Amino acid sequence: MSFRGFLPFLCLSLIAACAARPFYPLPSKIANHNRQPLQTSRPYNIAHRGSNGEIPEATAAAYMRAIAEGADFIETDILSSKDGVLICFHDFTLDETTDVADHKEFANRKRTYDVQGVNTTGFFPIDFTLEELKKLRVNQRYKFRDQQYNGMFPIITFEEFISIALDAPRVVGIYPEIKNPVLINQHVKWPNGKRFEDKFVETLKKYEYKGSYMSKDWLEKPLFIQSFAPTSLVYISNLTDSPKIFLIDDVTIPTQDTNQSYWEITSDKYLDFIKEYVVGIGPWKDTLVPVKDNYLQPPTDLVARAHARDLQVHPYTYRDENSFLHFDFHQDPYKEYDYWLNTIGVDGLFTDFTGSLHRFQEWTSPVSQNDSKSKSNASRLLDKIGLLISTYRNG
Amino acid sequence: MSFRGFVPLLCLSLVAACAARPFYPLPSKIVNQNRQPLQTSRPYNIAHRGSNGEIPEETAAAYMRAIEEGADFIETDILSSKDGVLICFHDVTLDETTDVADHKVFANRKRTYEVQGVNTTGLFIVDFTLEELKKLRVKQRYKFRDQQYNGKFQIITFEEFISIALDAPRVVGIYPEIKNPVLINQHVKWPNGKRFEDKFVETLKKYGYKGSYMSKDWLEKPVFIQSFAPTSLVYISNLTDSPRIFLIDDVTIPTQDTNQSYWEITSDKYLDFIKEYVVGIGPWKDTVVPVKDNYLQVPTDLVARAHAWDLQVHPYTYRDENSFLHFDFHQDPYQEYDYWLNKIGVDGLFTDFTGSLHNFQEWTSPLPK
């Protein structure tokens, strides 16, 4: 074959090779080329397990609903299947929130393991392959919530969760948790000596999540990595510069990896240490403001001490039902949002009711059209001048 | 005594006579001489039994809290004591919401009466004089609400209720109900052949409540008189021109005085009749929009038909707790307010949570400055 004859063949091969990777935007994405960015001018609305007040937790539908309702971040707990696939699921057992009990073929999978010092019996996701987990269907955890979607939705993977965020019509952040890493690493092994935390970060990098808090990269793909295990957070800080949040459990629960008490990990000394690795803390709200007989006590100084170290505070979890509301809020979930955002002054809220928090924020602190801080300052000044003139005019 | 000597004595007597009625405003009222008027540009926030989501129902504290939280109207149920004093209380028995069970001295007052066709046993309010009722203390009806005020507050009278409204720093309307008039008139007799309805209107007139809806008089002292009993409403229309509201119970409950069914009293023919006597209706919300398995069904046309006759619609009752919220509202009471005010478009809401409704209205439909 002469060179001239070979050239078209070469070109054809090039085209064939390139055909696998289109250089054109998807038709569905063209209209949204300049997607509405993440809002950063008021505390974050973090959809805790998606809009699980309405739809069973951590399902695709719950996350899509949360995005439709205005969430800034969609939140999830990452565990692993038996064959090492990272999945979105909160409990260490499948019993409470899936129909596993209806699957007779899995009846013999019941086990008892030590989970953070407590002997726990049930069906563990780490004993099921992804294919088996996908046979199950998720149920609404709370009996008093809408039951109509029970048995409709499967468990999703970490990658499916990420896809939902990336496909949203505006920029939506993700907030995944490295959950029960001690237990996962005990039961699940990956090739090449990789650990749970390695696979976790690998997945994020595959979808190009990178950049420190508020960097250009981060604003395009916002992300917080959360965990109750400080060693996991320290470990991954060598793998990624994505911002991390240190979760803090109730006052009686020590850390699962270092066995440190609440008092130690919230001390000034510890906050000084951990602030090198995380951008904030995620405490249980009843430790920030203690409660007695369902009435609030005087707040602790944890928020002040965290803020003094430039650490954000994202407490959990906010729920609309009056059984979760302390009497100071008079059965009104919006009063609780008001207290935490305006009286205590935290930086984000994990809520089961994305829509309620979004409405509260939209009604009482709407985001200005231009997110640029200097512009909104100027327009606020103009508003003030306008008001002054109008009162003078009305005499 | 000469005439000149008599004049000072006469003047002194005059002064003494007038001293009983001061011509000066109370020092506490001078600042508020131009009180903020009743808002009439958005649906009414009606504090159902006061702010009873927070404080035991129909107590002075519950009403004062409601006024503080922004209520347009404070609402109450009027019954009568044994000695004919009109009091604010919802149930005809004292068992559910007072500590009467702790008063051994009243243990022998238990009776069984027929109440709207149902044999009911308990300690009946019509068997207690006012002095005895004032010995009791009110408690929070629902176990899941704040219990901290149990045993602190008394039952109040109709007149005490009116005083609370009149003493408010802004114009607050009252919304009293002629409650269980059939039962009251059976058990309580007033002198001169007066009926419960007569004493009710007498009390309102004593405090200067008069004038038709939106008249100058009415705007100074706003009032709606409500009742489930159409004959009572028709009767008092001859005694006062204050606006009246016809309450409508669930679809299975007939009227207590005329034994008419829900279907009859919501028919076009009946609305055409009753509109001559009332300015609006107060239906149970689940009859306006039916419910199945805790999900809303398609709304009925009752609101449209009422509005066509120029009748206002004030449904009852709105409560924040998720056990009262249909699933369409996703456990969010503000979603329920939004639906009823903006989708269904009613003219007022009876709510146990004055503060929540006020917040919703202030955030989404603030009053013009």
PDB file of N, CA, C and O in Angstrom, chain A residues 295-341:
ATOM      1  N   TYR A 295     -36.647  21.231  77.066  1.00  0.00           N
ATOM      2  CA  TYR A 295     -36.452  22.676  76.991  1.00  0.00           C
ATOM      3  C   TYR A 295     -34.972  22.965  76.793  1.00  0.00           C
ATOM      4  O   TYR A 295     -34.122  22.286  77.367  1.00  0.00           O
ATOM      5  N   LEU A 296     -34.661  24.007  76.017  1.00  0.00           N
ATOM      6  CA  LEU A 296     -33.270  24.372  75.788  1.00  0.00           C
ATOM      7  C   LEU A 296     -32.665  24.933  77.070  1.00  0.00           C
ATOM      8  O   LEU A 296     -33.317  25.651  77.824  1.00  0.00           O
ATOM      9  N   GLN A 297     -31.390  24.584  77.301  1.00  0.00           N
ATOM     10  CA  GLN A 297     -30.606  25.182  78.374  1.00  0.00           C
ATOM     11  C   GLN A 297     -29.723  26.275  77.755  1.00  0.00           C
ATOM     12  O   GLN A 297     -29.744  26.455  76.541  1.00  0.00           O
ATOM     13  N   PRO A 298     -28.940  27.004  78.545  1.00  0.00           N
ATOM     14  CA  PRO A 298     -28.050  27.994  77.942  1.00  0.00           C
ATOM     15  C   PRO A 298     -27.060  27.327  76.985  1.00  0.00           C
ATOM     16  O   PRO A 298     -26.567  26.226  77.262  1.00  0.00           O
ATOM     17  N   PRO A 299     -26.770  27.973  75.852  1.00  0.00           N
ATOM     18  CA  PRO A 299     -25.865  27.370  74.869  1.00  0.00           C
ATOM     19  C   PRO A 299     -24.447  27.215  75.409  1.00  0.00           C
ATOM     20  O   PRO A 299     -24.011  27.979  76.269  1.00  0.00           O
ATOM     21  N   THR A 300     -23.708  26.221  74.896  1.00  0.00           N
ATOM     22  CA  THR A 300     -22.291  26.085  75.221  1.00  0.00           C
ATOM     23  C   THR A 300     -21.508  27.061  74.354  1.00  0.00           C
ATOM     24  O   THR A 300     -22.083  27.744  73.500  1.00  0.00           O
ATOM     25  N   ASP A 301     -20.191  27.089  74.549  1.00  0.00           N
ATOM     26  CA  ASP A 301     -19.369  28.027  73.781  1.00  0.00           C
ATOM     27  C   ASP A 301     -18.677  27.351  72.591  1.00  0.00           C
ATOM     28  O   ASP A 301     -17.746  27.915  72.008  1.00  0.00           O
ATOM     29  N   LEU A 302     -19.140  26.169  72.230  1.00  0.00           N
ATOM     30  CA  LEU A 302     -18.436  25.433  71.172  1.00  0.00           C
ATOM     31  C   LEU A 302     -18.444  26.181  69.843  1.00  0.00           C
ATOM     32  O   LEU A 302     -17.429  26.216  69.135  1.00  0.00           O
ATOM     33  N   VAL A 303     -19.564  26.813  69.510  1.00  0.00           N
ATOM     34  CA  VAL A 303     -19.627  27.544  68.235  1.00  0.00           C
ATOM     35  C   VAL A 303     -18.619  28.691  68.240  1.00  0.00           C
ATOM     36  O   VAL A 303     -17.879  28.893  67.270  1.00  0.00           O
ATOM     37  N   ALA A 304     -18.546  29.414  69.351  1.00  0.00           N
ATOM     38  CA  ALA A 304     -17.601  30.536  69.435  1.00  0.00           C
ATOM     39  C   ALA A 304     -16.166  30.056  69.276  1.00  0.00           C
ATOM     40  O   ALA A 304     -15.372  30.655  68.545  1.00  0.00           O
ATOM     41  N   ARG A 305     -15.835  28.959  69.970  1.00  0.00           N
ATOM     42  CA  ARG A 305     -14.458  28.451  69.915  1.00  0.00           C
ATOM     43  C   ARG A 305     -14.120  27.907  68.533  1.00  0.00           C
ATOM     44  O   ARG A 305     -13.001  28.065  68.048  1.00  0.00           O
ATOM     45  N   ALA A 306     -15.088  27.286  67.880  1.00  0.00           N
ATOM     46  CA  ALA A 306     -14.853  26.796  66.518  1.00  0.00           C
ATOM     47  C   ALA A 306     -14.648  27.987  65.577  1.00  0.00           C
ATOM     48  O   ALA A 306     -13.684  28.032  64.807  1.00  0.00           O
ATOM     49  N   HIS A 307     -15.542  28.952  65.660  1.00  0.00           N
ATOM     50  CA  HIS A 307     -15.450  30.123  64.785  1.00  0.00           C
ATOM     51  C   HIS A 307     -14.151  30.887  65.008  1.00  0.00           C
ATOM     52  O   HIS A 307     -13.579  31.434  64.067  1.00  0.00           O
ATOM     53  N   ALA A 308     -13.665  30.910  66.246  1.00  0.00           N
ATOM     54  CA  ALA A 308     -12.410  31.615  66.542  1.00  0.00           C
ATOM     55  C   ALA A 308     -11.244  30.986  65.777  1.00  0.00           C
ATOM     56  O   ALA A 308     -10.245  31.652  65.499  1.00  0.00           O
ATOM     57  N   ARG A 309     -11.379  29.689  65.456  1.00  0.00           N
ATOM     58  CA  ARG A 309     -10.340  29.013  64.695  1.00  0.00           C
ATOM     59  C   ARG A 309     -10.686  28.926  63.210  1.00  0.00           C
ATOM     60  O   ARG A 309     -10.121  28.125  62.480  1.00  0.00           O
ATOM     61  N   ASP A 310     -11.660  29.730  62.821  1.00  0.00           N
ATOM     62  CA  ASP A 310     -12.083  29.740  61.415  1.00  0.00           C
ATOM     63  C   ASP A 310     -12.686  28.404  60.997  1.00  0.00           C
ATOM     64  O   ASP A 310     -12.623  28.021  59.825  1.00  0.00           O
ATOM     65  N   LEU A 311     -13.240  27.679  61.958  1.00  0.00           N
ATOM     66  CA  LEU A 311     -13.904  26.408  61.643  1.00  0.00           C
ATOM     67  C   LEU A 311     -15.398  26.645  61.479  1.00  0.00           C
ATOM     68  O   LEU A 311     -16.030  27.264  62.346  1.00  0.00           O
ATOM     69  N   GLN A 312     -15.971  26.136  60.374  1.00  0.00           N
ATOM     70  CA  GLN A 312     -17.416  26.219  60.183  1.00  0.00           C
ATOM     71  C   GLN A 312     -18.092  25.251  61.154  1.00  0.00           C
ATOM     72  O   GLN A 312     -17.476  24.332  61.659  1.00  0.00           O
ATOM     73  N   VAL A 313     -19.387  25.526  61.412  1.00  0.00           N
ATOM     74  CA  VAL A 313     -20.165  24.613  62.245  1.00  0.00           C
ATOM     75  C   VAL A 313     -21.421  24.211  61.472  1.00  0.00           C
ATOM     76  O   VAL A 313     -22.224  25.067  61.085  1.00  0.00           O
ATOM     77  N   HIS A 314     -21.571  22.908  61.227  1.00  0.00           N
ATOM     78  CA  HIS A 314     -22.750  22.364  60.526  1.00  0.00           C
ATOM     79  C   HIS A 314     -23.420  21.341  61.445  1.00  0.00           C
ATOM     80  O   HIS A 314     -23.108  20.155  61.383  1.00  0.00           O
ATOM     81  N   PRO A 315     -24.352  21.757  62.318  1.00  0.00           N
ATOM     82  CA  PRO A 315     -24.959  20.776  63.227  1.00  0.00           C
ATOM     83  C   PRO A 315     -25.952  19.863  62.504  1.00  0.00           C
ATOM     84  O   PRO A 315     -26.463  20.212  61.433  1.00  0.00           O
ATOM     85  N   TYR A 316     -26.205  18.703  63.123  1.00  0.00           N
ATOM     86  CA  TYR A 316     -27.252  17.784  62.637  1.00  0.00           C
ATOM     87  C   TYR A 316     -28.203  17.489  63.769  1.00  0.00           C
ATOM     88  O   TYR A 316     -27.796  17.637  64.929  1.00  0.00           O
ATOM     89  N   THR A 317     -29.418  16.945  63.599  1.00  0.00           N
ATOM     90  CA  THR A 317     -30.161  17.007  62.335  1.00  0.00           C
ATOM     91  C   THR A 317     -31.492  17.700  62.594  1.00  0.00           C
ATOM     92  O   THR A 317     -32.071  17.577  63.675  1.00  0.00           O
ATOM     93  N   TYR A 318     -32.005  18.411  61.637  1.00  0.00           N
ATOM     94  CA  TYR A 318     -33.221  19.203  61.789  1.00  0.00           C
ATOM     95  C   TYR A 318     -34.385  18.508  61.112  1.00  0.00           C
ATOM     96  O   TYR A 318     -34.306  18.139  59.958  1.00  0.00           O
ATOM     97  N   ARG A 319     -35.461  18.327  61.896  1.00  0.00           N
ATOM     98  CA  ARG A 319     -36.640  17.604  61.401  1.00  0.00           C
ATOM     99  C   ARG A 319     -37.902  18.374  61.770  1.00  0.00           C
ATOM    100  O   ARG A 319     -37.993  18.950  62.847  1.00  0.00           O
ATOM    101  N   ASP A 320     -38.859  18.391  60.880  1.00  0.00           N
ATOM    102  CA  ASP A 320     -40.090  19.175  61.068  1.00  0.00           C
ATOM    103  C   ASP A 320     -41.024  18.647  62.144  1.00  0.00           C
ATOM    104  O   ASP A 320     -41.779  19.416  62.733  1.00  0.00           O
ATOM    105  N   GLU A 321     -41.014  17.323  62.372  1.00  0.00           N
ATOM    106  CA  GLU A 321     -42.024  16.749  63.269  1.00  0.00           C
ATOM    107  C   GLU A 321     -41.891  17.267  64.696  1.00  0.00           C
ATOM    108  O   GLU A 321     -40.772  17.395  65.222  1.00  0.00           O
ATOM    109  N   ASN A 322     -43.040  17.551  65.341  1.00  0.00           N
ATOM    110  CA  ASN A 322     -42.987  18.151  66.673  1.00  0.00           C
ATOM    111  C   ASN A 322     -42.321  17.234  67.697  1.00  0.00           C
ATOM    112  O   ASN A 322     -41.794  17.720  68.694  1.00  0.00           O
ATOM    113  N   SER A 323     -42.309  15.922  67.467  1.00  0.00           N
ATOM    114  CA  SER A 323     -41.642  15.025  68.413  1.00  0.00           C
ATOM    115  C   SER A 323     -40.142  15.293  68.458  1.00  0.00           C
ATOM    116  O   SER A 323     -39.473  14.935  69.419  1.00  0.00           O
ATOM    117  N   PHE A 324     -39.602  15.960  67.440  1.00  0.00           N
ATOM    118  CA  PHE A 324     -38.183  16.292  67.423  1.00  0.00           C
ATOM    119  C   PHE A 324     -37.906  17.735  67.841  1.00  0.00           C
ATOM    120  O   PHE A 324     -36.755  18.139  67.964  1.00  0.00           O
ATOM    121  N   LEU A 325     -38.960  18.519  68.047  1.00  0.00           N
ATOM    122  CA  LEU A 325     -38.778  19.943  68.347  1.00  0.00           C
ATOM    123  C   LEU A 325     -38.867  20.212  69.833  1.00  0.00           C
ATOM    124  O   LEU A 325     -39.839  19.821  70.484  1.00  0.00           O
ATOM    125  N   HIS A 326     -37.871  20.900  70.376  1.00  0.00           N
ATOM    126  CA  HIS A 326     -37.927  21.278  71.786  1.00  0.00           C
ATOM    127  C   HIS A 326     -39.003  22.334  71.978  1.00  0.00           C
ATOM    128  O   HIS A 326     -39.324  23.090  71.058  1.00  0.00           O
ATOM    129  N   PHE A 327     -39.591  22.366  73.182  1.00  0.00           N
ATOM    130  CA  PHE A 327     -40.786  23.196  73.410  1.00  0.00           C
ATOM    131  C   PHE A 327     -40.566  24.688  73.165  1.00  0.00           C
ATOM    132  O   PHE A 327     -41.520  25.409  72.895  1.00  0.00           O
ATOM    133  N   ASP A 328     -39.295  25.123  73.246  1.00  0.00           N
ATOM    134  CA  ASP A 328     -39.009  26.537  72.995  1.00  0.00           C
ATOM    135  C   ASP A 328     -39.413  26.946  71.590  1.00  0.00           C
ATOM    136  O   ASP A 328     -39.579  28.127  71.306  1.00  0.00           O
ATOM    137  N   PHE A 329     -39.539  25.961  70.688  1.00  0.00           N
ATOM    138  CA  PHE A 329     -39.869  26.279  69.309  1.00  0.00           C
ATOM    139  C   PHE A 329     -41.368  26.192  69.042  1.00  0.00           C
ATOM    140  O   PHE A 329     -41.808  26.408  67.912  1.00  0.00           O
ATOM    141  N   HIS A 330     -42.136  25.859  70.066  1.00  0.00           N
ATOM    142  CA  HIS A 330     -43.599  25.869  69.946  1.00  0.00           C
ATOM    143  C   HIS A 330     -44.094  25.081  68.733  1.00  0.00           C
ATOM    144  O   HIS A 330     -44.928  25.573  67.960  1.00  0.00           O
ATOM    145  N   GLN A 331     -43.578  23.918  68.540  1.00  0.00           N
ATOM    146  CA  GLN A 331     -44.035  23.001  67.489  1.00  0.00           C
ATOM    147  C   GLN A 331     -43.803  23.546  66.073  1.00  0.00           C
ATOM    148  O   GLN A 331     -44.378  23.047  65.117  1.00  0.00           O
ATOM    149  N   ASP A 332     -42.991  24.582  65.940  1.00  0.00           N
ATOM    150  CA  ASP A 332     -42.816  25.225  64.636  1.00  0.00           C
ATOM    151  C   ASP A 332     -41.386  25.053  64.142  1.00  0.00           C
ATOM    152  O   ASP A 332     -40.460  25.666  64.664  1.00  0.00           O
ATOM    153  N   PRO A 333     -41.174  24.217  63.108  1.00  0.00           N
ATOM    154  CA  PRO A 333     -39.809  23.957  62.644  1.00  0.00           C
ATOM    155  C   PRO A 333     -39.105  25.217  62.129  1.00  0.00           C
ATOM    156  O   PRO A 333     -37.874  25.287  62.195  1.00  0.00           O
ATOM    157  N   TYR A 334     -39.859  26.201  61.663  1.00  0.00           N
ATOM    158  CA  TYR A 334     -39.227  27.404  61.163  1.00  0.00           C
ATOM    159  C   TYR A 334     -38.628  28.221  62.306  1.00  0.00           C
ATOM    160  O   TYR A 334     -37.645  28.939  62.125  1.00  0.00           O
ATOM    161  N   LYS A 335     -39.224  28.088  63.497  1.00  0.00           N
ATOM    162  CA  LYS A 335     -38.663  28.767  64.656  1.00  0.00           C
ATOM    163  C   LYS A 335     -37.319  28.142  65.023  1.00  0.00           C
ATOM    164  O   LYS A 335     -36.412  28.830  65.489  1.00  0.00           O
ATOM    165  N   GLU A 336     -37.196  26.832  64.803  1.00  0.00           N
ATOM    166  CA  GLU A 336     -35.943  26.171  65.090  1.00  0.00           C
ATOM    167  C   GLU A 336     -34.865  26.642  64.106  1.00  0.00           C
ATOM    168  O   GLU A 336     -33.732  26.940  64.490  1.00  0.00           O
ATOM    169  N   TYR A 337     -35.218  26.733  62.827  1.00  0.00           N
ATOM    170  CA  TYR A 337     -34.260  27.245  61.848  1.00  0.00           C
ATOM    171  C   TYR A 337     -33.834  28.666  62.219  1.00  0.00           C
ATOM    172  O   TYR A 337     -32.656  29.012  62.168  1.00  0.00           O
ATOM    173  N   ASP A 338     -34.815  29.475  62.610  1.00  0.00           N
ATOM    174  CA  ASP A 338     -34.532  30.866  62.981  1.00  0.00           C
ATOM    175  C   ASP A 338     -33.537  30.924  64.132  1.00  0.00           C
ATOM    176  O   ASP A 338     -32.564  31.675  64.099  1.00  0.00           O
ATOM    177  N   TYR A 339     -33.778  30.087  65.153  1.00  0.00           N
ATOM    178  CA  TYR A 339     -32.904  30.086  66.328  1.00  0.00           C
ATOM    179  C   TYR A 339     -31.481  29.715  65.945  1.00  0.00           C
ATOM    180  O   TYR A 339     -30.520  30.385  66.308  1.00  0.00           O
ATOM    181  N   TRP A 340     -31.337  28.644  65.166  1.00  0.00           N
ATOM    182  CA  TRP A 340     -29.991  28.145  64.868  1.00  0.00           C
ATOM    183  C   TRP A 340     -29.236  29.040  63.883  1.00  0.00           C
ATOM    184  O   TRP A 340     -28.029  29.200  63.981  1.00  0.00           O
ATOM    185  N   LEU A 341     -29.967  29.623  62.936  1.00  0.00           N
ATOM    186  CA  LEU A 341     -29.281  30.452  61.953  1.00  0.00           C
ATOM    187  C   LEU A 341     -29.060  31.874  62.449  1.00  0.00           C
ATOM    188  O   LEU A 341     -28.042  32.480  62.162  1.00  0.00           O
TER     189      LEU A 341
END
